[in-house]
Amino acid sequence: EVLLTPYGAGDYIFHMFDGAPVEQVANGVYRVVMSDDISLGAHFREALLEDFESGDLSHFEWRIGSVEPFVQADITASGSYALQFGRRESQPGQENEAPNHRQKSVFFAKVLVETPTHVAFRYRIDSEYAHDELAFAVDGSKRMTTTGFAPWTMSDWHTLQPGVRTISWTYSKDHDTSEGADTAWVDDIHFVGDLSFIPPSAEMHITHQGRAMAFDGSTEILEPALPGVLQPTFYPFLIKNIGLQDLVVEQIEVIDGEQRFRLSVDPSPLVLAPGGSKSFTVELRDAQALLTHQALISIVSNDYVHPQWRFTVSAQVLDPITSLHDDFEAGDFANIPWTFGGQVFPHVQDNR
């Protein structure tokens, strides 16, 4: 029996074995049983690496929260620098500060993942056990947590699926008590796959009646429409800038060969500051009873990842007879959502 721990040189990291059967017995440790000569190959892949050896956070488009993590040289897993959670000393000679109770120190990035990508990293923690913790999360969902004390440890590999992802490391404290150094460290973050970091930029978010619209051409089923001989049906949408830079919406276009869907008012071009929003309304006119009408909505902006949103809207048109006629033969007011005022309410009576 032989135990193997594969290491890659430079920015290369271990990917897989081939040949003889190999069993993983611990994180980074593998076992092979030999009774004779065997053939065994080890494959390595080049990784994106954040080792903080720049001495700051300039290597990739990292972002930090209000209790700012910082790069320091006192405690590292390898090399000269590592990331520490908390606050750097405000003046020379002062000690670095841990987050206050109920505070969080956050280090994160937005990445565009093209193919399934794997991430692993080294971490260390010295904190109050079971109360203060270091967590790694993808899109807000925790993939790993640790608490108490742990020396430098290599994490498991975590998979990022294609799309825009937010990866984050958070050191958080509970309401009281501090133990140890009351902080955590991260070093040597490896990415294996195809991804790019998204710089702080504008990011568009579109909703209809609280439902988020997709950018990939999917179809949104709208509320049923009234026949066009009666009145138009209006569908409100909301554009919001959830990014960190001004969002410039250059064009909003409704593409409908039948020219039944159209913009009530075209607010473009418009500029939305971070957190700002603006509504626009699409109306359906001359709708044909019992048919389904569709249109393509195209929105062009300076969104870094999705500069053009294209999605389809679809609305089924009601039957004018069943939708607008109420002979009260149901014995109540259920056919149409009637509303009543005053102190004496009408009722449906039986004259049979």
Short mmCIF file of C-alpha atoms in Angstrom, two decimals:
data_model
loop_
_atom_site.label_atom_id
_atom_site.label_comp_id
_atom_site.label_asym_id
_atom_site.label_seq_id
_atom_site.Cartn_x
_atom_site.Cartn_y
_atom_site.Cartn_z
CA GLU A 1 0.00 0.00 0.00
CA VAL A 2 1.36 3.39 -1.03
CA LEU A 3 0.00 6.84 -0.09
CA LEU A 4 0.36 9.57 -2.73
CA THR A 5 0.03 13.35 -2.42
CA PRO A 6 0.33 14.91 -5.90
CA TYR A 7 1.67 18.45 -6.21
CA GLY A 8 1.84 20.61 -9.32
CA ALA A 9 4.60 23.03 -10.17
CA GLY A 10 3.89 26.73 -10.53
CA ASP A 11 0.25 27.41 -11.42
CA TYR A 12 -0.48 23.76 -12.24
CA ILE A 13 -2.64 21.71 -9.91
CA PHE A 14 -3.53 18.04 -9.75
CA HIS A 15 -6.54 16.97 -11.83
CA MET A 16 -6.78 13.16 -12.00
CA PHE A 17 -4.98 9.79 -12.08
CA ASP A 18 -5.23 7.21 -14.82
CA GLY A 19 -4.08 3.62 -15.02
CA ALA A 20 -4.18 1.55 -11.84
CA PRO A 21 -7.12 1.98 -9.39
CA VAL A 22 -6.53 4.78 -6.89
CA GLU A 23 -8.62 5.56 -3.80
CA GLN A 24 -8.84 9.00 -2.21
CA VAL A 25 -8.48 8.57 1.56
CA ALA A 26 -8.25 12.23 2.60
CA ASN A 27 -8.24 15.71 1.11
CA GLY A 28 -5.29 15.59 -1.33
CA VAL A 29 -4.16 12.10 -0.24
CA TYR A 30 -4.62 8.98 -2.38
CA ARG A 31 -3.94 5.28 -1.80
CA VAL A 32 -2.84 2.65 -4.29
CA VAL A 33 -2.44 -1.03 -3.46
CA MET A 34 0.44 -2.81 -5.25
CA SER A 35 1.20 -6.51 -5.55
CA ASP A 36 3.32 -6.10 -8.68
CA ASP A 37 4.49 -3.40 -11.09
CA ILE A 38 1.70 -0.99 -12.03
CA SER A 39 1.21 1.80 -14.55
CA LEU A 40 -0.08 5.04 -13.05
CA GLY A 41 -0.30 8.49 -14.60
CA ALA A 42 -1.05 11.83 -12.91
CA HIS A 43 -2.64 14.68 -14.86
CA PHE A 44 -2.31 18.35 -13.93
CA ARG A 45 -4.19 21.41 -15.17
CA GLU A 46 -3.20 25.04 -15.29
CA ALA A 47 -5.20 27.11 -12.82
CA LEU A 48 -5.99 30.74 -12.30
CA LEU A 49 -4.34 31.54 -9.00
CA GLU A 50 -4.90 34.32 -6.49
CA ASP A 51 -1.99 34.12 -4.05
CA PHE A 52 -2.12 37.81 -3.01
CA GLU A 53 1.56 38.17 -3.87
CA SER A 54 0.75 41.54 -5.45
CA GLY A 55 0.44 42.74 -1.86
CA ASP A 56 -3.10 44.01 -2.48
CA LEU A 57 -6.36 43.04 -4.22
CA SER A 58 -5.41 44.29 -7.68
CA HIS A 59 -4.74 40.92 -9.37
CA PHE A 60 -8.44 40.24 -10.06
CA GLU A 61 -11.66 42.25 -9.76
CA TRP A 62 -12.24 41.54 -6.07
CA ARG A 63 -14.79 43.41 -3.98
CA ILE A 64 -15.02 43.90 -0.22
CA GLY A 65 -17.73 44.78 2.30
CA SER A 66 -17.81 47.60 4.83
CA VAL A 67 -15.69 45.70 7.40
CA GLU A 68 -12.85 45.45 4.93
CA PRO A 69 -10.63 42.36 4.67
CA PHE A 70 -7.04 43.25 3.81
CA VAL A 71 -3.84 41.72 2.50
CA GLN A 72 -1.12 41.24 5.16
CA ALA A 73 2.29 39.60 5.50
CA ASP A 74 2.24 38.30 9.11
CA ILE A 75 0.39 34.99 8.62
CA THR A 76 0.45 33.23 5.24
CA ALA A 77 -0.05 29.75 3.84
CA SER A 78 2.68 30.24 1.24
CA GLY A 79 4.59 33.13 -0.20
CA SER A 80 4.70 36.53 1.46
CA TYR A 81 1.03 37.58 1.64
CA ALA A 82 -2.46 36.30 2.51
CA LEU A 83 -5.91 37.81 3.03
CA GLN A 84 -7.10 38.51 6.58
CA PHE A 85 -10.66 39.34 7.64
CA GLY A 86 -11.39 42.39 9.80
CA ARG A 87 -9.90 45.87 9.68
CA ARG A 88 -6.29 46.88 9.15
CA GLU A 89 -4.79 49.01 11.91
CA SER A 90 -5.64 52.68 11.38
CA GLN A 91 -2.22 53.90 12.56
CA PRO A 92 1.26 52.37 12.67
CA GLY A 93 1.81 50.35 15.84
CA GLN A 94 -1.86 49.55 16.37
CA GLU A 95 -3.18 46.00 16.13
CA ASN A 96 -5.51 44.95 13.34
CA GLU A 97 -9.15 44.94 14.41
CA ALA A 98 -11.60 42.04 14.28
CA PRO A 99 -15.19 42.73 13.22
CA ASN A 100 -17.46 43.92 16.03
CA HIS A 101 -20.16 41.64 17.42
CA ARG A 102 -22.93 40.92 14.89
CA GLN A 103 -20.70 42.22 12.09
CA LYS A 104 -19.44 40.45 8.98
CA SER A 105 -16.23 40.89 7.03
CA VAL A 106 -16.85 39.95 3.38
CA PHE A 107 -14.56 39.28 0.41
CA PHE A 108 -16.29 38.46 -2.90
CA ALA A 109 -16.32 38.64 -6.68
CA LYS A 110 -18.72 38.30 -9.57
CA VAL A 111 -17.51 35.91 -12.24
CA LEU A 112 -18.75 34.84 -15.65
CA VAL A 113 -18.41 31.05 -15.84
CA GLU A 114 -18.29 29.65 -19.39
CA THR A 115 -17.85 25.95 -18.56
CA PRO A 116 -18.09 24.06 -15.24
CA THR A 117 -15.24 25.47 -13.18
CA HIS A 118 -13.73 24.25 -9.92
CA VAL A 119 -12.45 26.41 -7.07
CA ALA A 120 -10.41 25.49 -4.00
CA PHE A 121 -8.44 27.56 -1.49
CA ARG A 122 -6.40 27.47 1.70
CA TYR A 123 -7.93 28.82 4.88
CA ARG A 124 -7.11 29.29 8.54
CA ILE A 125 -9.36 30.38 11.42
CA ASP A 126 -8.89 31.28 15.10
CA SER A 127 -12.28 32.14 16.64
CA GLU A 128 -14.99 31.36 19.18
CA TYR A 129 -16.09 27.79 18.49
CA ALA A 130 -19.68 27.28 17.19
CA HIS A 131 -20.45 31.00 17.30
CA ASP A 132 -18.06 32.83 14.95
CA GLU A 133 -17.39 31.28 11.54
CA LEU A 134 -15.75 31.51 8.14
CA ALA A 135 -18.07 30.57 5.27
CA PHE A 136 -17.54 30.14 1.54
CA ALA A 137 -20.67 30.63 -0.58
CA VAL A 138 -21.75 30.57 -4.22
CA ASP A 139 -24.69 32.82 -5.09
CA GLY A 140 -25.44 33.17 -1.38
CA SER A 141 -25.63 29.41 -0.76
CA LYS A 142 -23.01 28.22 1.72
CA ARG A 143 -20.70 25.51 0.38
CA MET A 144 -18.34 25.36 3.36
CA THR A 145 -18.23 26.64 6.95
CA THR A 146 -15.60 26.31 9.65
CA THR A 147 -15.37 27.60 13.22
CA GLY A 148 -13.14 27.49 16.29
CA PHE A 149 -9.49 26.91 15.42
CA ALA A 150 -8.06 25.32 12.28
CA PRO A 151 -4.48 25.61 10.97
CA TRP A 152 -3.86 26.21 7.29
CA THR A 153 -6.08 23.71 5.45
CA MET A 154 -6.83 23.08 1.77
CA SER A 155 -10.54 23.17 1.06
CA ASP A 156 -12.44 20.67 -1.03
CA TRP A 157 -13.03 21.52 -4.68
CA HIS A 158 -16.31 23.35 -5.29
CA THR A 159 -17.96 23.44 -8.72
CA LEU A 160 -19.25 26.64 -10.32
CA GLN A 161 -21.89 26.03 -12.99
CA PRO A 162 -21.98 28.20 -16.16
CA GLY A 163 -23.53 31.63 -15.80
CA VAL A 164 -22.93 34.75 -13.74
CA ARG A 165 -21.94 33.65 -10.24
CA THR A 166 -21.11 35.47 -7.02
CA ILE A 167 -18.43 33.76 -4.95
CA SER A 168 -17.83 35.02 -1.42
CA TRP A 169 -15.87 34.38 1.76
CA THR A 170 -17.39 35.79 4.96
CA TYR A 171 -16.10 35.91 8.53
CA SER A 172 -19.08 36.59 10.80
CA LYS A 173 -19.45 37.10 14.55
CA ASP A 174 -22.38 36.46 16.86
CA HIS A 175 -23.72 38.88 19.49
CA ASP A 176 -21.04 38.47 22.19
CA THR A 177 -17.74 36.86 23.31
CA SER A 178 -14.45 36.72 21.45
CA GLU A 179 -11.80 34.02 21.55
CA GLY A 180 -8.38 33.52 20.00
CA ALA A 181 -7.26 35.96 17.32
CA ASP A 182 -10.93 36.42 16.41
CA THR A 183 -10.31 36.35 12.67
CA ALA A 184 -9.71 34.11 9.65
CA TRP A 185 -7.33 34.03 6.69
CA VAL A 186 -7.57 32.89 3.05
CA ASP A 187 -4.70 32.20 0.65
CA ASP A 188 -3.94 30.43 -2.66
CA ILE A 189 -7.35 30.49 -4.35
CA HIS A 190 -7.27 28.17 -7.39
CA PHE A 191 -9.73 28.20 -10.30
CA VAL A 192 -9.68 25.35 -12.83
CA GLY A 193 -11.98 25.85 -15.81
CA ASP A 194 -13.09 28.75 -17.93
CA LEU A 195 -14.19 31.90 -16.11
CA SER A 196 -13.54 35.62 -16.10
CA PHE A 197 -13.94 38.24 -13.40
CA ILE A 198 -16.64 40.88 -13.90
CA PRO A 199 -15.46 44.40 -13.02
CA PRO A 200 -17.71 46.75 -11.06
CA SER A 201 -20.21 47.72 -13.74
CA ALA A 202 -23.83 48.40 -14.60
CA GLU A 203 -26.17 45.43 -14.25
CA MET A 204 -29.75 45.41 -15.52
CA HIS A 205 -32.61 43.60 -13.78
CA ILE A 206 -36.07 43.50 -15.39
CA THR A 207 -39.31 42.42 -13.72
CA HIS A 208 -42.99 42.15 -14.59
CA GLN A 209 -45.42 42.05 -11.67
CA GLY A 210 -42.50 41.11 -9.43
CA ARG A 211 -41.33 38.25 -11.66
CA ALA A 212 -37.77 38.48 -12.98
CA MET A 213 -37.34 38.38 -16.75
CA ALA A 214 -34.70 36.14 -18.33
CA PHE A 215 -32.22 37.59 -20.81
CA ASP A 216 -31.87 34.49 -22.98
CA GLY A 217 -34.93 34.65 -25.20
CA SER A 218 -37.28 32.65 -22.98
CA THR A 219 -41.03 33.34 -23.04
CA GLU A 220 -42.94 35.20 -20.33
CA ILE A 221 -46.64 34.29 -20.15
CA LEU A 222 -48.56 37.48 -19.48
CA GLU A 223 -51.97 37.88 -17.90
CA PRO A 224 -54.94 37.16 -20.25
CA ALA A 225 -55.90 40.08 -22.48
CA LEU A 226 -59.26 41.58 -23.34
CA PRO A 227 -60.40 41.52 -26.98
CA GLY A 228 -59.21 44.55 -28.90
CA VAL A 229 -62.71 45.80 -29.70
CA LEU A 230 -63.13 46.62 -26.02
CA GLN A 231 -59.93 48.27 -24.79
CA PRO A 232 -56.14 47.82 -24.79
CA THR A 233 -54.48 45.62 -22.18
CA PHE A 234 -51.46 47.15 -20.46
CA TYR A 235 -48.44 45.25 -19.12
CA PRO A 236 -46.00 47.15 -16.87
CA PHE A 237 -42.28 46.29 -16.67
CA LEU A 238 -39.59 47.65 -14.36
CA ILE A 239 -35.91 48.15 -15.21
CA LYS A 240 -33.58 48.40 -12.20
CA ASN A 241 -29.83 48.95 -12.03
CA ILE A 242 -28.45 46.44 -9.50
CA GLY A 243 -24.86 47.13 -10.52
CA LEU A 244 -22.20 49.51 -9.25
CA GLN A 245 -21.96 51.89 -12.23
CA ASP A 246 -24.54 53.99 -14.11
CA LEU A 247 -26.80 51.91 -16.37
CA VAL A 248 -27.37 53.48 -19.79
CA VAL A 249 -30.42 52.03 -21.57
CA GLU A 250 -29.96 52.97 -25.20
CA GLN A 251 -33.04 51.37 -26.76
CA ILE A 252 -36.24 49.49 -25.87
CA GLU A 253 -37.89 47.87 -28.87
CA VAL A 254 -41.04 45.78 -29.23
CA ILE A 255 -40.85 43.55 -32.32
CA ASP A 256 -44.25 42.30 -33.44
CA GLY A 257 -45.01 41.45 -37.06
CA GLU A 258 -48.74 41.92 -36.41
CA GLN A 259 -48.11 45.28 -34.70
CA ARG A 260 -50.48 44.49 -31.86
CA PHE A 261 -47.93 44.86 -29.06
CA ARG A 262 -46.33 48.29 -28.76
CA LEU A 263 -44.69 50.58 -26.21
CA SER A 264 -47.13 52.96 -24.53
CA VAL A 265 -44.28 55.36 -23.75
CA ASP A 266 -40.67 54.76 -24.72
CA PRO A 267 -38.45 56.01 -21.85
CA SER A 268 -35.18 55.35 -23.68
CA PRO A 269 -32.54 56.56 -23.85
CA LEU A 270 -32.24 56.80 -20.07
CA VAL A 271 -29.54 56.69 -17.39
CA LEU A 272 -30.09 54.90 -14.08
CA ALA A 273 -27.73 55.39 -11.17
CA PRO A 274 -26.92 52.31 -9.04
CA GLY A 275 -30.15 51.30 -7.30
CA GLY A 276 -32.25 53.44 -9.65
CA SER A 277 -35.26 52.12 -11.56
CA LYS A 278 -37.65 53.11 -14.33
CA SER A 279 -40.88 51.55 -15.54
CA PHE A 280 -42.13 51.11 -19.08
CA THR A 281 -45.45 49.76 -20.33
CA VAL A 282 -46.23 47.46 -23.22
CA GLU A 283 -49.81 47.54 -24.51
CA LEU A 284 -51.72 45.01 -26.56
CA ARG A 285 -54.24 46.53 -29.01
CA ASP A 286 -56.65 45.02 -31.52
CA ALA A 287 -56.29 41.62 -29.88
CA GLN A 288 -58.24 38.79 -31.52
CA ALA A 289 -60.53 36.77 -29.26
CA LEU A 290 -59.42 33.24 -28.37
CA LEU A 291 -56.01 33.71 -30.03
CA THR A 292 -52.54 34.00 -28.48
CA HIS A 293 -50.41 37.00 -29.45
CA GLN A 294 -46.65 37.17 -29.04
CA ALA A 295 -43.92 39.79 -29.38
CA LEU A 296 -40.17 40.03 -28.85
CA ILE A 297 -38.85 42.70 -26.50
CA SER A 298 -35.26 43.83 -27.09
CA ILE A 299 -33.39 46.11 -24.66
CA VAL A 300 -29.91 47.43 -25.44
CA SER A 301 -27.76 48.86 -22.64
CA ASN A 302 -24.24 49.00 -21.26
CA ASP A 303 -24.83 45.95 -19.03
CA TYR A 304 -21.36 44.37 -18.91
CA VAL A 305 -22.48 40.74 -19.23
CA HIS A 306 -25.74 41.07 -21.18
CA PRO A 307 -25.62 44.20 -23.36
CA GLN A 308 -28.76 43.05 -25.20
CA TRP A 309 -31.72 41.45 -23.48
CA ARG A 310 -34.21 39.65 -25.71
CA PHE A 311 -37.26 37.90 -24.32
CA THR A 312 -40.67 36.97 -25.70
CA VAL A 313 -44.01 37.94 -24.18
CA SER A 314 -47.15 35.95 -24.86
CA ALA A 315 -50.77 36.73 -23.98
CA GLN A 316 -53.91 34.69 -24.54
CA VAL A 317 -57.00 36.69 -25.47
CA LEU A 318 -60.25 36.02 -23.64
CA ASP A 319 -63.64 35.21 -25.20
CA PRO A 320 -65.64 38.47 -25.05
CA ILE A 321 -68.89 36.63 -24.31
CA THR A 322 -67.69 34.56 -21.40
CA SER A 323 -65.29 37.16 -20.09
CA LEU A 324 -67.64 40.16 -20.00
CA HIS A 325 -71.16 38.74 -19.73
CA ASP A 326 -72.67 37.98 -16.35
CA ASP A 327 -76.32 36.87 -16.19
CA PHE A 328 -75.87 35.93 -12.51
CA GLU A 329 -77.08 32.39 -13.27
CA ALA A 330 -74.21 31.12 -11.15
CA GLY A 331 -76.23 32.36 -8.17
CA ASP A 332 -73.45 34.64 -6.96
CA PHE A 333 -70.89 37.22 -8.14
CA ALA A 334 -68.18 34.72 -9.08
CA ASN A 335 -68.10 35.24 -12.88
CA ILE A 336 -66.65 38.75 -12.71
CA PRO A 337 -64.66 40.25 -9.81
CA TRP A 338 -67.32 42.82 -8.89
CA THR A 339 -66.65 45.39 -6.16
CA PHE A 340 -69.27 47.13 -4.02
CA GLY A 341 -69.44 50.33 -2.01
CA GLY A 342 -71.77 51.92 0.50
CA GLN A 343 -73.34 50.30 3.53
CA VAL A 344 -76.08 48.24 1.81
CA PHE A 345 -74.66 45.53 -0.46
CA PRO A 346 -76.58 44.10 -3.45
CA HIS A 347 -77.25 40.39 -3.62
CA VAL A 348 -78.27 37.77 -6.17
CA GLN A 349 -81.82 36.55 -5.67
CA ASP A 350 -83.65 33.45 -6.82
CA ASN A 351 -86.99 34.21 -8.59
CA ARG A 352 -87.79 30.67 -9.63
#
